[in-house]
PDB file of C-alpha atoms in Angstrom:
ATOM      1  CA  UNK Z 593       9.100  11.961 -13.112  1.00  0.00           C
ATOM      2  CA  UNK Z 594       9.520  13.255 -16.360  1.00  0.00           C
ATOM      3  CA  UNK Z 595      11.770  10.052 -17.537  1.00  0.00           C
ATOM      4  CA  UNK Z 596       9.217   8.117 -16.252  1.00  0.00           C
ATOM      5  CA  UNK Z 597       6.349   9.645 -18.016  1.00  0.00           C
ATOM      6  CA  UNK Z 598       8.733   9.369 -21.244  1.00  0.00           C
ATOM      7  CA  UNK Z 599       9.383   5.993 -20.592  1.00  0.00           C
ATOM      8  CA  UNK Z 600       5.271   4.641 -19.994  1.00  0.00           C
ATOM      9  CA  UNK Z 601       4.669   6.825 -23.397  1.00  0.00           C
ATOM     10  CA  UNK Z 602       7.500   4.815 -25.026  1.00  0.00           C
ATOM     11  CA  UNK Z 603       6.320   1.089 -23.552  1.00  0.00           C
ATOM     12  CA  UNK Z 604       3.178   0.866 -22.234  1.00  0.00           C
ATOM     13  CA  UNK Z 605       0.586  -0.039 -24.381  1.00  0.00           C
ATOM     14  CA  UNK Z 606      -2.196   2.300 -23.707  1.00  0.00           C
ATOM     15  CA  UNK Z 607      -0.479   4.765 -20.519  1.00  0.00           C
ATOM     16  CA  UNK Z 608      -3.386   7.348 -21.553  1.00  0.00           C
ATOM     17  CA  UNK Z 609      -6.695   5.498 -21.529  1.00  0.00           C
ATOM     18  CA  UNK Z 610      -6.696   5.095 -17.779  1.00  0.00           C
ATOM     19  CA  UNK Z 611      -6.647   8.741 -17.303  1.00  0.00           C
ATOM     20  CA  UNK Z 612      -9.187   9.935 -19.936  1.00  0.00           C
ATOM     21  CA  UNK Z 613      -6.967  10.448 -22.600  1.00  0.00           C
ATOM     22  CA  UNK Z 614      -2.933  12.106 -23.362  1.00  0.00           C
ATOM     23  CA  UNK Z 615      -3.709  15.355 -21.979  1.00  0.00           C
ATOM     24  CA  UNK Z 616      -5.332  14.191 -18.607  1.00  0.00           C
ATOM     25  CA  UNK Z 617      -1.992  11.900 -18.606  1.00  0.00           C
ATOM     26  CA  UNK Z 618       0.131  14.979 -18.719  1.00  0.00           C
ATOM     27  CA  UNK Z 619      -1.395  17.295 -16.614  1.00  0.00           C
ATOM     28  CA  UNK Z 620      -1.405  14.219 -13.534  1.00  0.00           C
ATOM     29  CA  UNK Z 621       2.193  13.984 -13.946  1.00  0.00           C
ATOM     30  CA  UNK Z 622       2.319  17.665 -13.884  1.00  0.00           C
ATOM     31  CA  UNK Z 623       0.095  17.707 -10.840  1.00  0.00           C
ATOM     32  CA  UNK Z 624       2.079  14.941  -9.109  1.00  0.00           C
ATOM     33  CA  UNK Z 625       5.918  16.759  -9.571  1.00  0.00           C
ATOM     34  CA  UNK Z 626       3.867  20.665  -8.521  1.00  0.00           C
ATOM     35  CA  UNK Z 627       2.787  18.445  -5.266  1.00  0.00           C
ATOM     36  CA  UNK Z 628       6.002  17.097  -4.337  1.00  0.00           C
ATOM     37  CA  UNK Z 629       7.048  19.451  -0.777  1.00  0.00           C
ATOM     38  CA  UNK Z 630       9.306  22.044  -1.544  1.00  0.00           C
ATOM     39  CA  UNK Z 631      11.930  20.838   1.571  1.00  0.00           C
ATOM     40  CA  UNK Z 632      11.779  17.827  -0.356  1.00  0.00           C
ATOM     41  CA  UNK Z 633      10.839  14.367   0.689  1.00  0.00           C
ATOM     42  CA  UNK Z 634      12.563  10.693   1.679  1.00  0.00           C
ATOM     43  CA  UNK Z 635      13.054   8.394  -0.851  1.00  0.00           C
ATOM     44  CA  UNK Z 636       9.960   6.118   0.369  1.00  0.00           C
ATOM     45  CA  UNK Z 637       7.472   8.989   0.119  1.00  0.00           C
ATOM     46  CA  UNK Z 638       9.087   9.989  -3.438  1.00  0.00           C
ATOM     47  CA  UNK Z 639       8.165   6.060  -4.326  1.00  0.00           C
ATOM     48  CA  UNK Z 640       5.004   6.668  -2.692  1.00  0.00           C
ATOM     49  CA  UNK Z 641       3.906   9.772  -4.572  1.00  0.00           C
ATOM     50  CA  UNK Z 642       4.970   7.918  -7.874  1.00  0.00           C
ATOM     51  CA  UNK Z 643       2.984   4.974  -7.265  1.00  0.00           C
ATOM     52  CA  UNK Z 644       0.174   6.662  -6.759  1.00  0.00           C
ATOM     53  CA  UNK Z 645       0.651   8.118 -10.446  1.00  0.00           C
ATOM     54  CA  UNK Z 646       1.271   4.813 -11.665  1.00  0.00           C
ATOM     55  CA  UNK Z 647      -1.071   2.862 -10.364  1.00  0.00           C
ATOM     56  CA  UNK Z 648      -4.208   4.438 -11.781  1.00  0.00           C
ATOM     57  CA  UNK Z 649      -3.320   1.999 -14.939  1.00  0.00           C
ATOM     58  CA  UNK Z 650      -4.820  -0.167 -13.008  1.00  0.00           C
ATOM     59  CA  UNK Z 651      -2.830  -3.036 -14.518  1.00  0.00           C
ATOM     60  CA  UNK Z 652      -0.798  -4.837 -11.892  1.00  0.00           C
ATOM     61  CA  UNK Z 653       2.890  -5.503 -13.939  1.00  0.00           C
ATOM     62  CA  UNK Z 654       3.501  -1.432 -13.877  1.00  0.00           C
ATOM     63  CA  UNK Z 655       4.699  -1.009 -10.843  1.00  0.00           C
ATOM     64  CA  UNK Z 656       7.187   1.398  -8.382  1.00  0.00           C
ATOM     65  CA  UNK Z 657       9.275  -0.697  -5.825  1.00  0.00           C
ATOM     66  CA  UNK Z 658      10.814   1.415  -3.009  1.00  0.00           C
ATOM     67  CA  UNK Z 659      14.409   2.476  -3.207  1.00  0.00           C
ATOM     68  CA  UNK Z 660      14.861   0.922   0.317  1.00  0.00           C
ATOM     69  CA  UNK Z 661      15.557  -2.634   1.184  1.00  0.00           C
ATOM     70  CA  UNK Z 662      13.885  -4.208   3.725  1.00  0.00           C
ATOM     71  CA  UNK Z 663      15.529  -2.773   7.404  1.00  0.00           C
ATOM     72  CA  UNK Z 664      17.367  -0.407   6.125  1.00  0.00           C
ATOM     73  CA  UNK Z 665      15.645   2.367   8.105  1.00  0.00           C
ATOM     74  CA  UNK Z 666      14.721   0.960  11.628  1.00  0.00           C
ATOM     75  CA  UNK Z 667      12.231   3.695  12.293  1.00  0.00           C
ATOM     76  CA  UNK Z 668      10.304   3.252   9.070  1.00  0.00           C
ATOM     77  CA  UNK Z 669       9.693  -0.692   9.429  1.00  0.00           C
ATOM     78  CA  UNK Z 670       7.723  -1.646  12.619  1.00  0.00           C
ATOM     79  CA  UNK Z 671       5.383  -3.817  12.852  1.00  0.00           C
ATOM     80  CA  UNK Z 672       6.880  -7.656  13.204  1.00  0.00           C
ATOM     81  CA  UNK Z 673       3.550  -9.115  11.646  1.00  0.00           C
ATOM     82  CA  UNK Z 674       3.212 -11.691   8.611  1.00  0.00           C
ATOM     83  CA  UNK Z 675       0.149 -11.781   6.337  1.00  0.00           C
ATOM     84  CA  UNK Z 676      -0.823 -14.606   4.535  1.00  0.00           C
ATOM     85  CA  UNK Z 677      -3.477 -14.393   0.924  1.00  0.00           C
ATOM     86  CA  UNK Z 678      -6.553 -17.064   1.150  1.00  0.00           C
ATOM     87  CA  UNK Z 679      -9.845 -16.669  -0.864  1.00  0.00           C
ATOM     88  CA  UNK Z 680     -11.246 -14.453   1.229  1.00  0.00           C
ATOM     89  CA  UNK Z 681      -8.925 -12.258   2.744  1.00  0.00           C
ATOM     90  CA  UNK Z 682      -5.809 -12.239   4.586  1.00  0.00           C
ATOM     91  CA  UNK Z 683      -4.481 -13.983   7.248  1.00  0.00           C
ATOM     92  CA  UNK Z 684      -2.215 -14.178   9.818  1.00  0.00           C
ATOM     93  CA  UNK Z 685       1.184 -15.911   9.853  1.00  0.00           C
ATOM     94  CA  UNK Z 686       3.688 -14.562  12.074  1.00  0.00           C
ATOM     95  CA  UNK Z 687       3.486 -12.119  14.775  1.00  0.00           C
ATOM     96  CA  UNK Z 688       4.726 -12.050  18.401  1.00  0.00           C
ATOM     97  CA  UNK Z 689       5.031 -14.689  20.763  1.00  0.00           C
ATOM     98  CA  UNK Z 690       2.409 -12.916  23.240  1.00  0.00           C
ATOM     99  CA  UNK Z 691      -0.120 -12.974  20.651  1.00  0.00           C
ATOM    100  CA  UNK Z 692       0.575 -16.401  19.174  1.00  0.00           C
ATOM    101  CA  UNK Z 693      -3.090 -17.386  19.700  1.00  0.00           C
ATOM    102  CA  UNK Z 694      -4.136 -15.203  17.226  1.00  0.00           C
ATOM    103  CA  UNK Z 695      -2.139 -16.822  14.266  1.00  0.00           C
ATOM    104  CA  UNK Z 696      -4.620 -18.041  11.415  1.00  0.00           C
ATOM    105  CA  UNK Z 697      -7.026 -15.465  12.333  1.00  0.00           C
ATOM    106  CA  UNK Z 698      -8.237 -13.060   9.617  1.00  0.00           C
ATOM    107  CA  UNK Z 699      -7.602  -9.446   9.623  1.00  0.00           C
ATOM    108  CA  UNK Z 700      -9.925  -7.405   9.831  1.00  0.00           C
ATOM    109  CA  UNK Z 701      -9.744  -3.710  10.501  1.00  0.00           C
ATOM    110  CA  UNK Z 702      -6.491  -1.718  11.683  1.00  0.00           C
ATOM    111  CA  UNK Z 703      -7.407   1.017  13.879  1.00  0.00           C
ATOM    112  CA  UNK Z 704     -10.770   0.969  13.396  1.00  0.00           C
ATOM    113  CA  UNK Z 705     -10.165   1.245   9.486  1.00  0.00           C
ATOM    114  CA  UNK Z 706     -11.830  -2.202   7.598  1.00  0.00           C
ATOM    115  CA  UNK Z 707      -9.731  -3.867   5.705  1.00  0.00           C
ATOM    116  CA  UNK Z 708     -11.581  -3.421   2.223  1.00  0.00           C
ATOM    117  CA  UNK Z 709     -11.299   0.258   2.927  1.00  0.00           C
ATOM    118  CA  UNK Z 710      -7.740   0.158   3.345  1.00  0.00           C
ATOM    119  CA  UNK Z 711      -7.307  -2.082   0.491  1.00  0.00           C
ATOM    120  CA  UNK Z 712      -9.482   0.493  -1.341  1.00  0.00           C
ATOM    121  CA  UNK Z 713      -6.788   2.924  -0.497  1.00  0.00           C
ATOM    122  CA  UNK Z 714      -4.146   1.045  -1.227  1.00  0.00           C
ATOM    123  CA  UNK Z 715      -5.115   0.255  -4.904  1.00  0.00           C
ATOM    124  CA  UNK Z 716      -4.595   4.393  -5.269  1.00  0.00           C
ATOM    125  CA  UNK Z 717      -0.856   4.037  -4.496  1.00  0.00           C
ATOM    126  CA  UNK Z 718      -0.114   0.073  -6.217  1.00  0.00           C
ATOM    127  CA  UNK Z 719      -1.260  -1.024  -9.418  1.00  0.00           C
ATOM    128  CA  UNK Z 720      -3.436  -3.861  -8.843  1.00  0.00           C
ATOM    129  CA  UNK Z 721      -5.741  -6.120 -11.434  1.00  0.00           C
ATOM    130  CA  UNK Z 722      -7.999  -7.402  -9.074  1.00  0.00           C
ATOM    131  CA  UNK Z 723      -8.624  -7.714  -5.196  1.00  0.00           C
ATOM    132  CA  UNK Z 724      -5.971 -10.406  -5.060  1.00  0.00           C
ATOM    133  CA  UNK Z 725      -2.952  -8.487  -6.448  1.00  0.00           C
ATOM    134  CA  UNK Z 726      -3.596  -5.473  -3.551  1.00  0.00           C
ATOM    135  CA  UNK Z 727      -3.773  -8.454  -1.058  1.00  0.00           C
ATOM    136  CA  UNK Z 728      -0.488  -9.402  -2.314  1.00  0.00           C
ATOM    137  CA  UNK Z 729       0.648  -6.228  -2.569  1.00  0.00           C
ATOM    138  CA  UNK Z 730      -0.865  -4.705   0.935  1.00  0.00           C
ATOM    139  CA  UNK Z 731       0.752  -7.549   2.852  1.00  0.00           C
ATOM    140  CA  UNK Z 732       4.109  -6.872   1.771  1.00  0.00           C
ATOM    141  CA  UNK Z 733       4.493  -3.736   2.070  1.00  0.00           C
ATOM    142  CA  UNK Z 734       2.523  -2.710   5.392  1.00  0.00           C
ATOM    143  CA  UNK Z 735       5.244  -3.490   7.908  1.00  0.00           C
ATOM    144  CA  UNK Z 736       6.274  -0.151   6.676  1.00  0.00           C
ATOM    145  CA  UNK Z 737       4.903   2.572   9.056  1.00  0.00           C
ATOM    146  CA  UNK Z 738       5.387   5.677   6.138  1.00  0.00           C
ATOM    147  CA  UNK Z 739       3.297   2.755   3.914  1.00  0.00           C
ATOM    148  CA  UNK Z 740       0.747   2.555   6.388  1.00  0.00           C
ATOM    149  CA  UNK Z 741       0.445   6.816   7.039  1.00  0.00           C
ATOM    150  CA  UNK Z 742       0.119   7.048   3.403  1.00  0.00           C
ATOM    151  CA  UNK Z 743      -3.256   5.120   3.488  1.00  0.00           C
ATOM    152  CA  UNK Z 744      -4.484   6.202   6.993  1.00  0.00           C
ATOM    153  CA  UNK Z 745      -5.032   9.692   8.290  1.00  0.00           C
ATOM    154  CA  UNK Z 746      -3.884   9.997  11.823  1.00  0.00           C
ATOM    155  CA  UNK Z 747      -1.768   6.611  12.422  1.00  0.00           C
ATOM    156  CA  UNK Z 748      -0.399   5.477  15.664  1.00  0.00           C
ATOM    157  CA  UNK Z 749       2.676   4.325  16.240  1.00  0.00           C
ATOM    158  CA  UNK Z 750       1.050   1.337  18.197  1.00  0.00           C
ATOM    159  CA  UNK Z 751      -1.960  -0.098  15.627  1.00  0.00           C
ATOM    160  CA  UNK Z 752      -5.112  -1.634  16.548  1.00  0.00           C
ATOM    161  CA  UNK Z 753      -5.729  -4.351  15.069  1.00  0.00           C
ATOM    162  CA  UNK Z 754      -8.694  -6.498  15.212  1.00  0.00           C
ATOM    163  CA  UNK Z 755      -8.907 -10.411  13.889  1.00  0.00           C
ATOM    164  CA  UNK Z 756     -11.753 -12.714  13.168  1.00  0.00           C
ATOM    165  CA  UNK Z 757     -11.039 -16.282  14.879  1.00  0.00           C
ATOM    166  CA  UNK Z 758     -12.274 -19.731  13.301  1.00  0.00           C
ATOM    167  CA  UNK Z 759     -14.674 -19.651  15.906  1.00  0.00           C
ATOM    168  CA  UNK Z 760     -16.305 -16.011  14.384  1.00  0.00           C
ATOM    169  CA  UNK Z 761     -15.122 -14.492  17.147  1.00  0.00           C
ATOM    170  CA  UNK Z 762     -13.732 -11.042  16.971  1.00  0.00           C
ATOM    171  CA  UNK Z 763     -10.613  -9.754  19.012  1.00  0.00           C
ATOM    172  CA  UNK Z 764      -8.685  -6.870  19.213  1.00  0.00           C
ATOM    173  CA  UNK Z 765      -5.015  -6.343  19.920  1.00  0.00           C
ATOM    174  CA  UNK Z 766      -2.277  -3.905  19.991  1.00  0.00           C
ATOM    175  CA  UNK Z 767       0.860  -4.377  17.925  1.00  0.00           C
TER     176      UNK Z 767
END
């Protein structure tokens, strides 16, 4: 954390504005390495915890990737859904074969959490400059199940999630 903290100083153009000034910067960092658990924590939730630092710039190119590729921890990954970015709001793509009905519909809540809420949340761990860039950012990254528990208090392992059809019909289904 501290390299990183040297390195925004060093190349960002204005790292301190976002959080009311140099010392606010400092003591955020400061907060984020005293929070880290003391039995340590995976690689993902380190990337987590880091983007969460990072992203109050608010500017959408400063950004933490996580250290994992895609698959590389079976557990973490599970949801075999595809999200797609229109005007107003995400879509799906893919997802399985049972559900295959469903593809085009808009998302719209996951477990009972609406989707501007969650995106809401999700601006707190990615940079983003607008609604678009934590669509883009959201639907990348929540096949990840330690993504997903990071921006919703008591997740299941199987989600609700409920979809508007063309038809304004709303459904719910289990994935």
């Amino acid at each position: 954390l501290k390299s990183l903290v040297k390195y925004l100083e060093e190349t960002h153009p204005d790292p301190y504005s976002a959080f009311g000034g140099k010392v606010f910067f400092h003591k955020a960092a400061f907060d984020i390495q005293n929070n880290f658990p003391k039995a340590g924590c995976t690689k993902t939730e380190f990337a987590l915890k880091i983007s969460s630092f990072v992203s109050k710039l608010g500017d959408g190119h400063t950004t933490i990737q996580s250290f994992k590729s895609l698959g590389a921890n079976t557990e973490d990954y599970i949801l075999p859904l595809e999200l797609q970015t229109a005007t107003d709001g995400l879509f799906i793509s893919g997802l399985p074969v049972q559900n295959k009905d469903l593809l085009g519909s808009r998302l719209m809540s996951v477990d009972d959490i609406q989707i501007d809420t969650i995106l809401d949340r999700a601006g707190t761990i990615n940079p983003s400059e607008n609604k678009y860039g934590k669509y883009r950012v959201f639907r990348k990254r929540m096949i990840s199940y330690t993504y997903l528990k990071s921006l919703m208090l008591g997740l299941n392992r199987k989600l609700t999630l409920q979809v508007k059809m063309a038809d304004e019909s709303l459904h719910k289904f289990k994935i």
